[in-house]
Short mmCIF file of C-alpha atoms (C1' of nucleotides) in Angstrom, two decimals:
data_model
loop_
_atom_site.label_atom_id
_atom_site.label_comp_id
_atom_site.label_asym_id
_atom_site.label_seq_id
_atom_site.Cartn_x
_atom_site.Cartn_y
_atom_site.Cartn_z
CA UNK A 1 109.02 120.09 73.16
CA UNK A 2 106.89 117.27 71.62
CA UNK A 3 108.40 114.12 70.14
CA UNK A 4 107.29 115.28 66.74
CA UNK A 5 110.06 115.68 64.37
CA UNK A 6 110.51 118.69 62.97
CA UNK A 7 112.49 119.01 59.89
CA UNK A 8 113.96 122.85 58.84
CA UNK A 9 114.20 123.46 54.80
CA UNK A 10 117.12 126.14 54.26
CA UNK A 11 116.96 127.09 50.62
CA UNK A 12 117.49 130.83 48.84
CA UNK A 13 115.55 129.75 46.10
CA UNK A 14 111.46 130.08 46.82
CA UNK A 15 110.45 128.13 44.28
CA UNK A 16 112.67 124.78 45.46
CA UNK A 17 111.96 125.81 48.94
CA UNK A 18 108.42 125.89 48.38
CA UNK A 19 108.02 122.52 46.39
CA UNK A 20 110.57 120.97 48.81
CA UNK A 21 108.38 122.19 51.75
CA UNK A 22 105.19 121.12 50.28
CA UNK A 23 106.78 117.00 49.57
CA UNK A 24 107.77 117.12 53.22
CA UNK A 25 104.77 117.96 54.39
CA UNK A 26 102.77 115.56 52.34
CA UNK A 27 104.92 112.85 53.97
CA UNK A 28 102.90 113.66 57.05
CA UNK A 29 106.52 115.70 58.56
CA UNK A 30 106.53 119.52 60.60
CA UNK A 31 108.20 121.83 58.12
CA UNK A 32 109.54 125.32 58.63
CA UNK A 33 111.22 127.14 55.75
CA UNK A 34 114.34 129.72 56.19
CA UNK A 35 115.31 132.03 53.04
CA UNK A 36 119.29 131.90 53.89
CA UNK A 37 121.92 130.59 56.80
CA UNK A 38 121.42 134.17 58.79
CA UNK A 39 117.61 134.22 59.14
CA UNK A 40 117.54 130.34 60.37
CA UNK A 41 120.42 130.79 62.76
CA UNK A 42 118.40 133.68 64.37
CA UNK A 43 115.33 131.95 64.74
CA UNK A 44 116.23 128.42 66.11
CA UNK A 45 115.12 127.36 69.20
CA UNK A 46 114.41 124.57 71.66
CA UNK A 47 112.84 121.77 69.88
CA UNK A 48 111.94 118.32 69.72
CA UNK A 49 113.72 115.72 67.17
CA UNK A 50 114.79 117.61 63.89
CA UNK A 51 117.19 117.81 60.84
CA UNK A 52 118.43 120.65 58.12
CA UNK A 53 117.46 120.21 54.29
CA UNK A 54 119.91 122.51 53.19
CA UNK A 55 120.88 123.98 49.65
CA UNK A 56 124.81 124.11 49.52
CA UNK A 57 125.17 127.09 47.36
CA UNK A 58 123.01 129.83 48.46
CA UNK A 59 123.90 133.82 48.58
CA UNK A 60 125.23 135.57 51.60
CA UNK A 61 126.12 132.31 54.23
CA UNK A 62 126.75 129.72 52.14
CA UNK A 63 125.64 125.56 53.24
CA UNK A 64 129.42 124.39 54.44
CA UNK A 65 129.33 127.74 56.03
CA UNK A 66 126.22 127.53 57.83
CA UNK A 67 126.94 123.77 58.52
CA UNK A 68 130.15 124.97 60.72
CA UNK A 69 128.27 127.24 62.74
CA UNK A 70 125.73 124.63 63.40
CA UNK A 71 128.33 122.32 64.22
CA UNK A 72 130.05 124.89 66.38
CA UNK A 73 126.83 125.08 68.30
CA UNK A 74 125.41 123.09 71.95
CA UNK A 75 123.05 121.45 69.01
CA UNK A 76 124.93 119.57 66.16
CA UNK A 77 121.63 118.88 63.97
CA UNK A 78 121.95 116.74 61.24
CA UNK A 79 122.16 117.86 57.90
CA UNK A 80 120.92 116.44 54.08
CA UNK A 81 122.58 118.69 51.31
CA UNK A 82 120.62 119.07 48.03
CA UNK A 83 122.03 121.30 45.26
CA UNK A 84 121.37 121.57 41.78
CA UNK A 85 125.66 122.89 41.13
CA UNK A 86 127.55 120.18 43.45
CA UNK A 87 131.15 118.85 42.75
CA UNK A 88 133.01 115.90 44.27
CA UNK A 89 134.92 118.58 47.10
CA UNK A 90 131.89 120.09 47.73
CA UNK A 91 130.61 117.07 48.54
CA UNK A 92 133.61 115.32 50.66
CA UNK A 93 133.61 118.60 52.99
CA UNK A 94 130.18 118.26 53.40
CA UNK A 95 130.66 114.24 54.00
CA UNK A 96 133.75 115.12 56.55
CA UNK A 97 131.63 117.69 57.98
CA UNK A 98 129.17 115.30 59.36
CA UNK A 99 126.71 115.16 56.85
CA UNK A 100 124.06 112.92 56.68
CA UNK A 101 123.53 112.78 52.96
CA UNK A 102 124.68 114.92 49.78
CA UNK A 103 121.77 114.76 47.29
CA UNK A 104 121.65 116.22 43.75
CA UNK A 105 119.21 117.66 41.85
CA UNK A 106 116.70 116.60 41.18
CA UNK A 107 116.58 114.09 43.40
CA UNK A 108 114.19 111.01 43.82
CA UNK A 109 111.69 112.16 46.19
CA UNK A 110 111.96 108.94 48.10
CA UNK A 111 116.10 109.38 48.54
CA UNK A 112 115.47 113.12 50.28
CA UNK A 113 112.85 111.06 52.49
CA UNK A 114 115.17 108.53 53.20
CA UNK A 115 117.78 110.57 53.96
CA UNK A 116 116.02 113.01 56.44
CA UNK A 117 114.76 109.38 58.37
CA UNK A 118 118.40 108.82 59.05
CA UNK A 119 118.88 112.41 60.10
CA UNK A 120 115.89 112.48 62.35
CA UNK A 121 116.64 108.76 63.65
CA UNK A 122 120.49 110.41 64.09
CA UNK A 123 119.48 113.85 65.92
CA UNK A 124 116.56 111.55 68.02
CA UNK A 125 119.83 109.47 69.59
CA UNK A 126 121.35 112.59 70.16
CA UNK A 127 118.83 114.18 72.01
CA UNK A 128 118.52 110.86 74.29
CA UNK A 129 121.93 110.62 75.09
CA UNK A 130 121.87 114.29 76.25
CA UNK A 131 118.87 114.19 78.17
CA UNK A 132 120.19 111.32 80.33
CA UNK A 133 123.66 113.34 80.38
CA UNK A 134 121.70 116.11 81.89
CA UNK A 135 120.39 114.29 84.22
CA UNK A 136 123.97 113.11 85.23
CA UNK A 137 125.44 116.88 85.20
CA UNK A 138 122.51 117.96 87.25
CA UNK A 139 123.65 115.21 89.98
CA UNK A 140 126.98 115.98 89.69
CA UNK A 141 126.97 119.67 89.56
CA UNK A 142 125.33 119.53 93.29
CA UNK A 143 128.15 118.02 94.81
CA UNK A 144 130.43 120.07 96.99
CA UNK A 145 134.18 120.60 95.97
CA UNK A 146 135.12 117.48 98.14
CA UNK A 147 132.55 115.18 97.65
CA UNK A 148 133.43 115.77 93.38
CA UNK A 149 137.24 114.45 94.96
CA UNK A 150 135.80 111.78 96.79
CA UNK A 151 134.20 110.79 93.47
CA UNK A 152 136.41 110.46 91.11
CA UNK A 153 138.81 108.44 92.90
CA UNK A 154 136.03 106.32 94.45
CA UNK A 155 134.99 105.72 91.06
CA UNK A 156 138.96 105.00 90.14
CA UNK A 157 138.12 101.63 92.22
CA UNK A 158 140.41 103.28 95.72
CA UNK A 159 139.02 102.44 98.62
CA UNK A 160 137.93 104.41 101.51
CA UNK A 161 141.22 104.15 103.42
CA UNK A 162 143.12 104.97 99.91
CA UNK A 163 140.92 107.88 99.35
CA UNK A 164 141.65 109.14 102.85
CA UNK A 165 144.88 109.21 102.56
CA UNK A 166 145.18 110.81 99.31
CA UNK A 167 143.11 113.47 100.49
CA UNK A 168 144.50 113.63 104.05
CA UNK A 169 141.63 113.04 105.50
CA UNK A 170 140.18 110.47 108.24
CA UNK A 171 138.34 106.93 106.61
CA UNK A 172 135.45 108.05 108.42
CA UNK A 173 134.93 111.36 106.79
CA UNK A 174 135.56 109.92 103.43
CA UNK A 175 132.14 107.27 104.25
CA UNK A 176 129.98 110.41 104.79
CA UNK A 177 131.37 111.84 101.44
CA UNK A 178 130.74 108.48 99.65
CA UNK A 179 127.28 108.37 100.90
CA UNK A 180 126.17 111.84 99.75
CA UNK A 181 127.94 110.97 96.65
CA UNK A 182 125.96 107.82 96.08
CA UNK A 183 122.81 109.84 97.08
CA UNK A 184 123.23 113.22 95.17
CA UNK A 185 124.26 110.72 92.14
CA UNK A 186 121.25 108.54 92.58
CA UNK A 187 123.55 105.81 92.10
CA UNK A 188 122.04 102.61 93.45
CA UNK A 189 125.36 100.64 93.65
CA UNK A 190 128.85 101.23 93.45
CA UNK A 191 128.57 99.40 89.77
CA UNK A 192 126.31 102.64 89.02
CA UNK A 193 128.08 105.38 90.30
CA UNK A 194 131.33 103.46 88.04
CA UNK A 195 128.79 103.81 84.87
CA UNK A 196 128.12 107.62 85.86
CA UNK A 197 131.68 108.41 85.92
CA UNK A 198 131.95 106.92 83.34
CA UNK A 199 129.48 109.13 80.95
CA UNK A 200 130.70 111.94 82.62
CA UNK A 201 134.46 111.30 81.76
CA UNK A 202 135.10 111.68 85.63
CA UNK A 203 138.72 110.07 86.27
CA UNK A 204 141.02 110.41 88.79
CA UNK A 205 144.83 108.30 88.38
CA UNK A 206 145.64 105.90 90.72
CA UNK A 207 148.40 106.11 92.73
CA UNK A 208 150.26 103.28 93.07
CA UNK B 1 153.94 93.34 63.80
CA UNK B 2 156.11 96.16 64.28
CA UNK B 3 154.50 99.94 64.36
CA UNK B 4 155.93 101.05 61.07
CA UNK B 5 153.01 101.69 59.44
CA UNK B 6 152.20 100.50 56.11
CA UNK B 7 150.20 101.81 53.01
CA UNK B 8 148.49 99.44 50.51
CA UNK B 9 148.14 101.04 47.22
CA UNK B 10 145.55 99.56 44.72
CA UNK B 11 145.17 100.56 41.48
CA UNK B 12 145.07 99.27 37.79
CA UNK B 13 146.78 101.87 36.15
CA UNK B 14 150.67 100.69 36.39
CA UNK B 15 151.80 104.48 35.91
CA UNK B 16 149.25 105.92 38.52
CA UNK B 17 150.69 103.09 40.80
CA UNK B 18 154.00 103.71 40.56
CA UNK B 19 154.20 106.96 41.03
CA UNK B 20 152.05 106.89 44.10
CA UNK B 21 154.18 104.73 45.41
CA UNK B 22 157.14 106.12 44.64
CA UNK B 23 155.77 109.63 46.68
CA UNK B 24 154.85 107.75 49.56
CA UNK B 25 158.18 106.23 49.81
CA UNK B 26 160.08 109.09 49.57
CA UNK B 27 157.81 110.40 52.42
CA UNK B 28 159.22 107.58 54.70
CA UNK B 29 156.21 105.11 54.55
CA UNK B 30 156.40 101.31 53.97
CA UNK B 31 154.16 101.14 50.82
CA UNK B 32 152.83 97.41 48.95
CA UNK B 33 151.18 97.89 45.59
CA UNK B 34 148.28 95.61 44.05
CA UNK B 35 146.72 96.30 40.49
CA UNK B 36 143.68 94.57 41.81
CA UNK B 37 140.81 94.37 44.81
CA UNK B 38 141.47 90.81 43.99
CA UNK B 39 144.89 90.85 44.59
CA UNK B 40 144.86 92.80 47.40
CA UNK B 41 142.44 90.96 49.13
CA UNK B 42 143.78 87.56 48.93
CA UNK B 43 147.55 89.09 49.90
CA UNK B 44 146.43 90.74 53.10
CA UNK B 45 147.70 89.42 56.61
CA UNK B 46 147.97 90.50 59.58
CA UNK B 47 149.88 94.09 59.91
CA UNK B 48 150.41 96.89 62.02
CA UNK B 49 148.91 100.16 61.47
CA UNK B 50 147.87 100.78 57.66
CA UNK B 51 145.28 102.22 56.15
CA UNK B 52 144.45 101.89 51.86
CA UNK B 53 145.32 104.31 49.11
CA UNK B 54 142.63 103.15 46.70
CA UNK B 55 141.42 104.24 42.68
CA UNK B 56 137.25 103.91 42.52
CA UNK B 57 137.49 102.90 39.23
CA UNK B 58 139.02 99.74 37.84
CA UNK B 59 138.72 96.80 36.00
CA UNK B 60 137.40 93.81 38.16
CA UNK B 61 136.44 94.94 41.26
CA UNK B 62 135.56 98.41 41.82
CA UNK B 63 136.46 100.61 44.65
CA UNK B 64 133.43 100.89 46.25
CA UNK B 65 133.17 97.04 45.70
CA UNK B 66 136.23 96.55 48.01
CA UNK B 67 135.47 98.96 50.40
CA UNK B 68 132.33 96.65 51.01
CA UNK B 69 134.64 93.88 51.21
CA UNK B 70 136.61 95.16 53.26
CA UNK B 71 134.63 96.88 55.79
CA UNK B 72 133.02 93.03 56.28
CA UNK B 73 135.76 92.19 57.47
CA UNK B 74 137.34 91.73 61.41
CA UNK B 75 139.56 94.85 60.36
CA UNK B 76 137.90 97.71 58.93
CA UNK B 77 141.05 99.23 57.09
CA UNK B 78 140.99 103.34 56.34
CA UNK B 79 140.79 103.89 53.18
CA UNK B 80 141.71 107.15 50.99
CA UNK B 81 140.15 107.19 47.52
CA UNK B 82 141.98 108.70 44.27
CA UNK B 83 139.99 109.16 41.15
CA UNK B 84 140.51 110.90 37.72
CA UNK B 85 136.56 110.57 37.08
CA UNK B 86 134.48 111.04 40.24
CA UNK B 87 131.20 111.72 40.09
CA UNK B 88 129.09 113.46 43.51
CA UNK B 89 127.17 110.28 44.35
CA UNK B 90 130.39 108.55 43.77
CA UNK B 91 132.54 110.17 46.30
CA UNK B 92 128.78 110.57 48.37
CA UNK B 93 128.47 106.37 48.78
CA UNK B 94 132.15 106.35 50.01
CA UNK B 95 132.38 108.72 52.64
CA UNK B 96 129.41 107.27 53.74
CA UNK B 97 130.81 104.21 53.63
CA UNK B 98 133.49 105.63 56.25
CA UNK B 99 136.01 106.60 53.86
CA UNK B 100 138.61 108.73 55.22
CA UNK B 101 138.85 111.02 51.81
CA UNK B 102 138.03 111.31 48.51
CA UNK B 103 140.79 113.07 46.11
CA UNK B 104 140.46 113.72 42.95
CA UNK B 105 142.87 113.45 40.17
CA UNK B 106 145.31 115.32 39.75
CA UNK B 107 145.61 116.02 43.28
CA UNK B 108 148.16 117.87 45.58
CA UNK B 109 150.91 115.38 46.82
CA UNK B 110 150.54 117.77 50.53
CA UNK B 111 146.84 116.11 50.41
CA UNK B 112 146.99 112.75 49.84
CA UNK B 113 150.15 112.80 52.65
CA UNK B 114 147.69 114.67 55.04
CA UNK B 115 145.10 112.08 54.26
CA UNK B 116 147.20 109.09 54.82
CA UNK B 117 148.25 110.76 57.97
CA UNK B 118 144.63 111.07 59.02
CA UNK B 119 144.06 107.51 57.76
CA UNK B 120 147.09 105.71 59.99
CA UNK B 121 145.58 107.48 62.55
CA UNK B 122 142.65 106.14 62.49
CA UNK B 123 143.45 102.73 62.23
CA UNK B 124 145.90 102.93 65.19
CA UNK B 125 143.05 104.07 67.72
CA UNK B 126 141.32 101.08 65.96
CA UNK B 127 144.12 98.90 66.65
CA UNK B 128 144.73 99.90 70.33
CA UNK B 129 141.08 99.45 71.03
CA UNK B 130 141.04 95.91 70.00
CA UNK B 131 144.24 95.27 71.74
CA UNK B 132 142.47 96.59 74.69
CA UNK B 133 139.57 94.52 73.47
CA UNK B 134 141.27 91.48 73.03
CA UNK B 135 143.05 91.22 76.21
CA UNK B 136 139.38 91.16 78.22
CA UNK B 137 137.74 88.99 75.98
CA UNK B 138 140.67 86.30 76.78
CA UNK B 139 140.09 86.75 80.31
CA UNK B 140 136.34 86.59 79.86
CA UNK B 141 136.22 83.56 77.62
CA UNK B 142 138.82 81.91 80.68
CA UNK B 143 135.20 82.42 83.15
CA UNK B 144 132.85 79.13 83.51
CA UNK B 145 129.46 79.77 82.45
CA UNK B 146 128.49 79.87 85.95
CA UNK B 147 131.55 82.83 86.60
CA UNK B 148 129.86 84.72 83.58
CA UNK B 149 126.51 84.92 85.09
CA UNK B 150 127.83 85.88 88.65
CA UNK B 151 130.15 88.53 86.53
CA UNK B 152 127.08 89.72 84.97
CA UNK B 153 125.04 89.94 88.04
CA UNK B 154 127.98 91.69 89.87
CA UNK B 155 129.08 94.43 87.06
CA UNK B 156 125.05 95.23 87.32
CA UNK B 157 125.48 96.64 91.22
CA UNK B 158 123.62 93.29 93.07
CA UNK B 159 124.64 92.02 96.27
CA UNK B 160 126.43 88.91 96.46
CA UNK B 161 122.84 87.98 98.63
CA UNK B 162 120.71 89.08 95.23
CA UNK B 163 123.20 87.55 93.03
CA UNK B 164 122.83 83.95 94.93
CA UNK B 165 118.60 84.85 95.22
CA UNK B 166 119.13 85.36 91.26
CA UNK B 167 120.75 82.48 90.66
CA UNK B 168 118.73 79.75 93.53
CA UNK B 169 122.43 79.38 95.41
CA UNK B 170 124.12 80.50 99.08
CA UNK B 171 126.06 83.53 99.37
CA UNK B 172 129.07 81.88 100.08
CA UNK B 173 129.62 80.60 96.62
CA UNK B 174 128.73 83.56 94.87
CA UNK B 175 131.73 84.77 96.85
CA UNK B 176 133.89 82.05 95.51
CA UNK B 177 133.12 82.48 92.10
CA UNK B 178 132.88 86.22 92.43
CA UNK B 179 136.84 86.04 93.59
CA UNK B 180 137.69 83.56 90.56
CA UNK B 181 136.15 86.55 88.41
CA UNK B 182 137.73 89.21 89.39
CA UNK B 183 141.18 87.12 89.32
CA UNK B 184 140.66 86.12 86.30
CA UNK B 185 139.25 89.51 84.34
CA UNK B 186 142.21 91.36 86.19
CA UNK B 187 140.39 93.42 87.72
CA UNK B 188 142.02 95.38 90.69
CA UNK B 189 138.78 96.35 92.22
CA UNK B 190 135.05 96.62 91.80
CA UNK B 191 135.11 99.81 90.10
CA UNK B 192 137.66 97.96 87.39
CA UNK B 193 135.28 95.41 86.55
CA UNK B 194 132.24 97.07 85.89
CA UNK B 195 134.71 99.05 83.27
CA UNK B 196 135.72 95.53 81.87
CA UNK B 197 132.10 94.77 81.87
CA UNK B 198 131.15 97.86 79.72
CA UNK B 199 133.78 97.46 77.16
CA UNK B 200 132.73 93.85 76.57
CA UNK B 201 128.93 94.87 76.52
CA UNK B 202 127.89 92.58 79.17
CA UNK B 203 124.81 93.28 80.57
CA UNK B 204 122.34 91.71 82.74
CA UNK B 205 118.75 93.54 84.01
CA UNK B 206 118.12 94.03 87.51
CA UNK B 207 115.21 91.99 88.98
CA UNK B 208 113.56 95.20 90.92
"C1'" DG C 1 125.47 139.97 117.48
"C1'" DA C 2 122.02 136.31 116.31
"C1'" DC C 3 120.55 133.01 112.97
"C1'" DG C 4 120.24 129.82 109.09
"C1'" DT C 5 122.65 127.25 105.68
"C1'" DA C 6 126.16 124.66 103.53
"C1'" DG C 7 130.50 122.27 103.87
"C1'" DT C 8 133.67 119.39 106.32
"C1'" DT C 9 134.76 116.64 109.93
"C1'" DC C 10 134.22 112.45 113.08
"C1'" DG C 11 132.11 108.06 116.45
"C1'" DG C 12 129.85 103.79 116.86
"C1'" DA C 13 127.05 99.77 115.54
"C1'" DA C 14 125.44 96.70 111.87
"C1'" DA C 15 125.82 94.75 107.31
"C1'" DA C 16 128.58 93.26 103.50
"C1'" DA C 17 132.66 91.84 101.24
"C1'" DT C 18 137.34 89.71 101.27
"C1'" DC C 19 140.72 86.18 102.36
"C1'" DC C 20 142.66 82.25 104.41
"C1'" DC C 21 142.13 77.42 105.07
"C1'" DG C 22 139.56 72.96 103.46
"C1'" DA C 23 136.08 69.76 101.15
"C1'" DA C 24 132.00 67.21 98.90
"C1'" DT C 25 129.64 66.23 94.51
"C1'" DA C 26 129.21 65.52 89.67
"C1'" DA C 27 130.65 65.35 84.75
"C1'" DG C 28 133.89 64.41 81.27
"C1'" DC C 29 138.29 62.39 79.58
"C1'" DC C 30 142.28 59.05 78.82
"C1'" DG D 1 140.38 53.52 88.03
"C1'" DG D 2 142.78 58.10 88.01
"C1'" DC D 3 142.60 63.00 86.46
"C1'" DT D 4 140.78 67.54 85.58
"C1'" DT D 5 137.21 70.90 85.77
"C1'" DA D 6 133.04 72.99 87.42
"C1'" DT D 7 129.99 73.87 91.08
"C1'" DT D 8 128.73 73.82 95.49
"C1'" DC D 9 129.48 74.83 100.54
"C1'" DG D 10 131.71 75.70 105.68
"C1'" DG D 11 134.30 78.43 109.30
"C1'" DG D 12 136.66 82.15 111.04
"C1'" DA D 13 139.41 86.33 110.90
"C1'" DT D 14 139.86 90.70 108.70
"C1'" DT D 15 138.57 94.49 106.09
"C1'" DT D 16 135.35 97.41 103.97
"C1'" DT D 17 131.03 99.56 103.47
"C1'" DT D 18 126.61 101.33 105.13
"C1'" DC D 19 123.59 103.84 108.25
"C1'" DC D 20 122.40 106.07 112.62
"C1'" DG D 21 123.65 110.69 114.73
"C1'" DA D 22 126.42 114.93 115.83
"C1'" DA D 23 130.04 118.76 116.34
"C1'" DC D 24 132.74 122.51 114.18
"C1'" DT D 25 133.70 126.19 110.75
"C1'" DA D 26 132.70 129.70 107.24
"C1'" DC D 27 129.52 132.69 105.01
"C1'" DG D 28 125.83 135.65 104.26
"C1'" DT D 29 121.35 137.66 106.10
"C1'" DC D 30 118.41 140.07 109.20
#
DNA sequence: GACGTAGTTCGGAAAAATCCCGAATAAGCC
DNA sequence: GGCTTATTCGGGATTTTTCCGAACTACGTC
């Protein structure tokens, strides 16, 4: 997985595919081309940054189509529509859908560019934010049943005693949970392990 | 500022107007009509939860012009667009612009209702967060310059013996102004203020 | 049955934070 | 000169947290 962006043309039409595939790669960018929704669902995989050219109106899955399964997936790419046969609901769906850009043909080569930047810059935040959730749900997911308790309403801002109690438990064994909590976390202060939680939606009510 | 919510209609074309209105009222809603951006934007106050019904095309200001306007503003109203002439790049620039819809003309009376409904929505989780928002900032903006860097400090995970290293004083009155801070951000515990802290974007790097 | 591992439980000593009281210094304002 | 605010400390009692080690149970494996 290299941090070189990789951008996936989707188009039933070779000759558009081929001349889209061609400008892309002329602008120094990866390209790989798919002849329909089906065959580029089926071949996806692990990769780096990356973003969906995609023609709206194509036979067998159509774009919106293939844009709900992609949106349905662990991997919400980013998406620029072209099409040479839009209309305005085509393009709100495809707007409301998440949709980075709707383009019409023919488009200025530099708008399609433009657009897949934003896509790319779009997925690329993505991808950071789920790496460094991973990392989180890799911490948490090694806690025991109890120490995941002892979590949450640490993180709720109880203290050890409150904790104990809600848990019927001694103070003392709530410290040892706290400090394989803090460890297993790698949370270098209580302010940390509060940000984790955080991220991690991790919440526990407080009983007053 | 009650929690009726309210609809501003804008649009040139009296008839259009009018009976707009007249179908949002009959739906229940509290609806104010302008035949102008202008108009609107120089009547506009200070309301509860509302959101924009708005025509793309007028004399004067267009839509798209307002929704600029608008969106520069502290209170980034929803807006629903109505058209009887939309073009794709049209509609395109104003769901990009974060426009909740974009209807065209003649459209169903069920959609434009749904819209709205989506619209108010969105505006109320806009308005609760800067309730929210509000509320900590007052307590922040209550904090001596001096509090704000100790709150900083803190809400980062230091000791109150870094914090004082940090800041060339003694413990002890980090502790002083560290109780003074969380008095006066409301903050119940530790765990609450680094919560306060995130919400208000204060940050501060940790010296390693 | 013996053995290793993971989970939960607890004691005690040291460090850190909180809370109560009070107070000195300096800057700015009427 | 008085008044307020901000910043800086002290002392002592209390509470909370951290870090050292260690016992008990349940579970599966050999």
């Amino acid at each position: 997985m290299t941090d070189e962006p990789t951008v996936f043309v989707v188009d039933d039409d070779p000759s558009v595919r081929r001349s889209v595939v061609r400008l892309l790669e002329s602008a120094g960018l990866r390209v790989e081309g798919f002849d329909s929704g089906e065959a580029f669902l089926e071949h996806r995989r692990r990769t780096g940054p990356a973003c969906v050219v995609l023609d709206v109106r194509m036979s067998g899955m159509s774009g919106l189509e293939l844009q709900r399964r992609l949106s349905a997936t662990g991997r919400p790419m980013a998406i620029v529509f072209i099409t040479g046969h839009g209309d305005v609901p085509m393009s709100v769906a495809a707007m409301k859908g998440g949709a980075v850009d709707f383009l019409l043909k023919p488009f200025d080569d530099e708008a399609l560019l433009a657009a897949i930047d934003r896509a790319i810059g779009r997925d690329r935040a993505w991808l950071l934010e789920q790496q460094e959730l991973a990392v989180l749900r890799i911490g948490y997911d090694r806690l025991t049943p109890r120490e995941q308790q002892v979590f949450a309403l640490v993180a709720a801002g109880l203290l050890n005693k409150q904790v104990a109690a809600q848990l019927g438990t001694s103070e003392k064994t709530i410290k040892v949970h706290r400090a394989r909590v803090m460890g297993k976390m790698e949370a270098a202060s209580l302010a940390d392990l509060v940000r984790h939680a955080e991220r991690l939606q991790i919440t526990a009510r407080h009983p007053d």
